[in-house]
Phi, psi and omega in degrees: 000133182285164180301318181298317179297320179295319180292322176296317179299318180296319178297317178300315179301319183293322179290318183284333183226063184299330180295335180283337183253041178294158177086042178302153180303325180292333181274352182100163183287150173276335180207158178246126178265120181241116174193180181280334186230058188305307187297317181292321180294318178295318178296319179296316178296316179298318179295318178298316179296318180298311182291332177285343179054051182245350183253121183237150176285162178300339180271001176092016179262133176296128181280138180262171185309311181302318182290321178295319176300314180299320178296316179294325176300319179292315182297314185265003176059041181228168175243136176236070183296340182256028186298330177292321177295321178297319178299315178300316180298323178298313182290337181272354178298139182269317183268275184269097184291318182236074184302309184294315181294324176295321178297319178298316178300314179302313182294321178295315179296320179296317179296320177298314180297319178295322178294319178297321179294320180292330180294328185288000000 
């Protein structure tokens, strides 16, 4: 599916299901993402969600990277005009391909371990 077709599909989804697309950029962000590398982290998370194939539109269409990025732009009230470049940069990393996602895994495992220690 071409980029144009995906964008047309996203516009149709937005018209048919406006309640699903709350938090338009004009209305302000639903959440604020605060970190040193916001754009790369959002792109990394969007790519992970895309590759996991877990996010679907209300009409039953699997959301692609471009669509997930647009959704995240709305949620976080930001623009990622270079999201394709960010995706390329993620894949071109030599050492730590998914820095942010690895950090999330580490933090979840640490929280689980701390919870297990408190239970004892």
